[in-house]
XYZ file of C-alpha atoms in Angstrom:
189
model
C 28.202 23.863 70.245
C 27.389 26.760 68.360
C 24.181 29.090 69.213
C 22.279 30.672 66.700
C 19.602 33.385 67.204
C 17.163 34.384 64.918
C 15.210 38.054 64.333
C 12.234 37.929 62.255
C 9.207 40.143 61.820
C 7.048 38.402 59.176
C 6.284 34.963 58.044
C 9.416 33.278 59.072
C 10.094 31.357 55.655
C 13.875 31.891 55.783
C 14.148 31.508 59.451
C 12.409 27.879 58.912
C 14.796 26.980 56.525
C 17.603 28.058 58.665
C 16.128 25.896 61.310
C 15.628 22.835 59.221
C 19.401 23.264 57.794
C 20.823 22.810 61.441
C 17.746 20.436 62.773
C 20.226 17.431 62.878
C 23.163 18.849 63.921
C 24.969 18.247 67.184
C 27.518 20.989 66.575
C 25.270 23.895 66.089
C 21.832 24.977 67.601
C 19.314 27.756 66.613
C 18.454 28.437 70.137
C 15.925 31.292 70.011
C 13.682 33.413 67.625
C 13.153 36.762 68.411
C 10.266 38.938 67.226
C 8.602 42.168 67.531
C 5.547 41.418 65.706
C 2.821 39.059 67.974
C 0.902 38.167 64.694
C 4.192 37.280 62.964
C 4.223 34.121 61.136
C 7.517 32.975 62.304
C 5.930 32.086 65.795
C 3.896 29.517 64.379
C 6.948 28.039 62.541
C 8.896 28.387 65.804
C 6.239 26.224 67.928
C 6.377 23.648 65.117
C 10.207 23.319 65.265
C 10.053 23.495 69.371
C 12.390 26.583 69.067
C 11.544 29.238 72.137
C 10.432 32.470 71.255
C 11.492 35.845 72.797
C 8.573 38.444 72.272
C 9.881 42.356 72.530
C 8.477 46.067 72.123
C 10.044 49.006 70.457
C 10.706 50.438 74.005
C 12.842 47.256 75.266
C 14.476 47.045 71.570
C 15.548 50.568 71.673
C 15.737 52.113 75.067
C 17.125 48.671 77.433
C 19.906 46.505 77.035
C 17.527 43.845 77.735
C 17.809 41.959 74.455
C 21.525 41.694 74.153
C 21.743 40.501 77.848
C 19.454 37.567 76.931
C 21.601 36.639 73.660
C 24.841 36.861 75.938
C 23.112 35.130 78.829
C 22.074 32.386 76.218
C 25.773 32.092 74.907
C 24.679 33.095 71.342
C 27.317 32.839 68.708
C 26.004 34.448 65.760
C 22.529 36.540 65.469
C 20.928 36.127 62.302
C 18.221 38.846 60.942
C 15.439 36.855 58.809
C 13.006 39.250 57.473
C 13.478 41.373 60.568
C 12.100 44.928 59.935
C 13.659 47.453 62.792
C 16.861 49.089 62.518
C 19.253 47.239 65.055
C 20.157 49.930 67.756
C 24.133 50.499 68.307
C 23.869 48.635 71.507
C 23.194 45.426 70.286
C 25.350 46.084 67.073
C 28.381 46.552 69.409
C 27.579 43.412 71.794
C 28.117 41.220 68.472
C 30.522 43.175 66.157
C 30.752 40.891 63.233
C 28.679 38.323 64.644
C 25.589 39.483 63.182
C 24.213 39.267 59.702
C 21.526 39.968 57.210
C 20.060 38.964 53.876
C 18.924 41.514 51.705
C 16.689 40.894 48.528
C 19.010 42.752 45.871
C 22.221 43.382 45.200
C 23.673 45.655 47.128
C 24.539 48.909 47.223
C 21.811 48.957 44.870
C 18.398 48.984 46.519
C 19.038 49.549 50.261
C 18.007 51.494 52.824
C 15.057 52.441 54.992
C 11.826 51.365 53.328
C 13.901 49.338 50.719
C 12.475 45.611 51.728
C 10.367 42.994 50.425
C 8.222 44.017 47.382
C 9.525 47.723 47.596
C 12.824 46.199 46.315
C 11.468 44.101 43.442
C 9.145 46.767 42.328
C 12.239 49.397 42.192
C 14.220 46.618 40.570
C 11.508 45.884 37.636
C 10.484 49.681 37.507
C 14.503 50.522 36.886
C 14.639 47.918 33.890
C 17.442 45.785 35.508
C 18.390 42.781 33.880
C 19.446 40.987 36.971
C 18.736 40.869 40.887
C 19.732 38.899 43.534
C 20.792 38.671 47.369
C 23.335 40.306 49.624
C 24.269 38.469 52.954
C 25.792 41.378 55.034
C 27.139 41.997 58.201
C 24.948 44.489 60.264
C 26.080 48.239 61.558
C 24.385 50.981 62.617
C 22.628 51.843 59.397
C 20.336 49.939 57.139
C 22.065 47.689 54.548
C 25.294 49.201 54.923
C 27.518 46.619 56.454
C 30.503 44.733 55.163
C 29.075 42.237 52.043
C 29.768 38.666 53.123
C 28.045 37.256 49.660
C 26.202 37.859 46.885
C 24.211 35.624 44.368
C 22.387 37.028 41.199
C 19.443 35.814 39.318
C 18.622 36.957 35.838
C 15.390 39.341 35.050
C 13.677 38.390 32.127
C 11.707 40.823 29.909
C 8.211 40.889 31.502
C 9.020 39.799 34.867
C 7.011 41.415 37.113
C 7.966 42.112 40.873
C 6.590 38.843 41.930
C 8.502 36.882 39.578
C 11.486 38.471 40.736
C 10.634 37.865 44.218
C 10.436 34.079 43.422
C 13.731 33.881 41.696
C 15.100 36.001 44.793
C 13.487 33.732 47.326
C 14.881 30.642 46.106
C 18.411 32.343 45.878
C 17.745 32.925 49.911
C 16.558 29.422 50.605
C 19.577 28.001 48.749
C 22.321 30.342 50.187
C 21.115 31.807 53.674
C 21.603 28.746 55.620
C 24.971 27.515 53.961
C 26.495 31.030 54.337
C 25.359 30.925 58.260
C 26.960 27.630 58.587
C 30.165 28.405 57.305
C 30.239 31.689 59.194
C 29.423 29.773 62.714
C 31.566 26.911 62.005
C 34.449 28.619 60.376
C 34.444 25.809 57.663
């Protein structure tokens, strides 16, 4: 059995889609959900799906080895960031080389880096007059959005599209592709 841990800071819609994708599988299990935000919507979703939640604070994340230790003790095969807003510390990246992925709501290398998440990305894309956007699934390294790209998918931006319109199109790509790419990475198929 392959085991996945998801890190999320927000509503958890991507985390829920991933969990639903693997819900009836006997070869892959979403074993834990980690969050740094005690008010995150992902907590409610995890409880509904009966997946244990691990809470942590900034000090624990950056100044202890507790998180990598939990992941290793639980036999986690793949770490998935799904709306996780903290830069992953080197000790955690080094504990899971090429076994930690993130999804970014734009076509990297454009519109990545610190502060480029959620609506900030979609606003920047629209303000720049881009004709397409999309998603990038990439391995995590010690820098925001700079890990090797695993997969990209594109969507068109129509004249007059608002950042909210772009967000809807990008979310549809996330829900369609992220669970599938995770499945391929964790099972090797």
